[in-house]
Amino acid sequence: MENNKPITFVFWIIAIILGVTIYKQFDFQTLKFEKPELAIIYIVVFLFSVYYIIKNSKKKTQK
């Protein structure tokens, strides 16, 4: 079970970095991304990271 801690930490770092990047690339005046293709990839990976973090936290609370 202790092997999941470093992996979860990596996903937290990924989620934080991608969240900030997505926020910075979004133009609030035009409501569009600067690079829409790259933003789609960022959002997919960000959502996967958040899903993995939530899934692991639910496993820890059940035990």
mmCIF file of C-alpha atoms in Angstrom:
data_model
loop_
_atom_site.group_PDB
_atom_site.id
_atom_site.type_symbol
_atom_site.label_atom_id
_atom_site.label_comp_id
_atom_site.label_asym_id
_atom_site.label_seq_id
_atom_site.Cartn_x
_atom_site.Cartn_y
_atom_site.Cartn_z
ATOM 1 C CA MET A 1 0.000 0.000 0.000
ATOM 2 C CA GLU A 2 2.908 2.362 0.625
ATOM 3 C CA ASN A 3 3.869 2.191 -3.068
ATOM 4 C CA ASN A 4 0.805 4.273 -4.039
ATOM 5 C CA LYS A 5 1.964 7.361 -2.122
ATOM 6 C CA PRO A 6 4.696 8.424 -4.598
ATOM 7 C CA ILE A 7 2.391 7.774 -7.552
ATOM 8 C CA THR A 8 -0.402 9.813 -5.972
ATOM 9 C CA PHE A 9 2.060 12.624 -5.276
ATOM 10 C CA VAL A 10 3.091 12.640 -8.942
ATOM 11 C CA PHE A 11 -0.538 12.893 -10.034
ATOM 12 C CA TRP A 12 -1.063 15.816 -7.599
ATOM 13 C CA ILE A 13 1.889 17.629 -9.176
ATOM 14 C CA ILE A 14 0.573 16.913 -12.693
ATOM 15 C CA ALA A 15 -2.904 18.153 -11.768
ATOM 16 C CA ILE A 16 -1.581 21.380 -10.250
ATOM 17 C CA ILE A 17 0.711 22.175 -13.172
ATOM 18 C CA LEU A 18 -1.931 21.426 -15.792
ATOM 19 C CA GLY A 19 -4.618 23.327 -13.894
ATOM 20 C CA VAL A 20 -2.466 26.440 -13.822
ATOM 21 C CA THR A 21 -1.521 26.010 -17.486
ATOM 22 C CA ILE A 22 -5.137 25.602 -18.583
ATOM 23 C CA TYR A 23 -6.107 28.684 -16.590
ATOM 24 C CA LYS A 24 -3.315 30.757 -18.122
ATOM 25 C CA GLN A 25 -4.127 29.694 -21.692
ATOM 26 C CA PHE A 26 -7.814 30.565 -21.412
ATOM 27 C CA ASP A 27 -8.771 34.042 -22.629
ATOM 28 C CA PHE A 28 -11.714 35.206 -20.520
ATOM 29 C CA GLN A 29 -12.641 38.079 -22.809
ATOM 30 C CA THR A 30 -13.157 35.931 -25.902
ATOM 31 C CA LEU A 31 -13.882 32.719 -23.938
ATOM 32 C CA LYS A 32 -11.423 30.742 -26.078
ATOM 33 C CA PHE A 33 -8.120 28.983 -25.614
ATOM 34 C CA GLU A 34 -4.939 30.270 -27.247
ATOM 35 C CA LYS A 35 -4.093 26.790 -28.559
ATOM 36 C CA PRO A 36 -7.308 24.708 -28.594
ATOM 37 C CA GLU A 37 -5.659 21.447 -29.686
ATOM 38 C CA LEU A 38 -3.140 21.563 -26.882
ATOM 39 C CA ALA A 39 -5.803 22.615 -24.393
ATOM 40 C CA ILE A 40 -7.825 19.475 -25.192
ATOM 41 C CA ILE A 41 -4.835 17.285 -24.372
ATOM 42 C CA TYR A 42 -4.181 19.243 -21.175
ATOM 43 C CA ILE A 43 -7.808 18.909 -20.076
ATOM 44 C CA VAL A 44 -7.920 15.157 -20.754
ATOM 45 C CA VAL A 45 -4.743 14.520 -18.766
ATOM 46 C CA PHE A 46 -5.898 16.891 -16.003
ATOM 47 C CA LEU A 47 -9.224 15.058 -15.675
ATOM 48 C CA PHE A 48 -7.470 11.682 -15.626
ATOM 49 C CA SER A 49 -5.152 12.902 -12.862
ATOM 50 C CA VAL A 50 -8.048 14.196 -10.774
ATOM 51 C CA TYR A 51 -9.959 10.937 -11.336
ATOM 52 C CA TYR A 52 -6.965 8.894 -10.178
ATOM 53 C CA ILE A 53 -6.494 11.060 -7.080
ATOM 54 C CA ILE A 54 -10.175 10.742 -6.141
ATOM 55 C CA LYS A 55 -10.170 7.002 -6.790
ATOM 56 C CA ASN A 56 -7.172 6.483 -4.511
ATOM 57 C CA SER A 57 -8.595 8.662 -1.755
ATOM 58 C CA LYS A 58 -11.801 6.603 -1.753
ATOM 59 C CA LYS A 59 -9.768 3.404 -1.356
ATOM 60 C CA LYS A 60 -7.979 4.815 1.677
ATOM 61 C CA THR A 61 -11.200 5.907 3.378
ATOM 62 C CA GLN A 62 -12.827 2.488 2.932
ATOM 63 C CA LYS A 63 -10.045 0.694 4.835
#
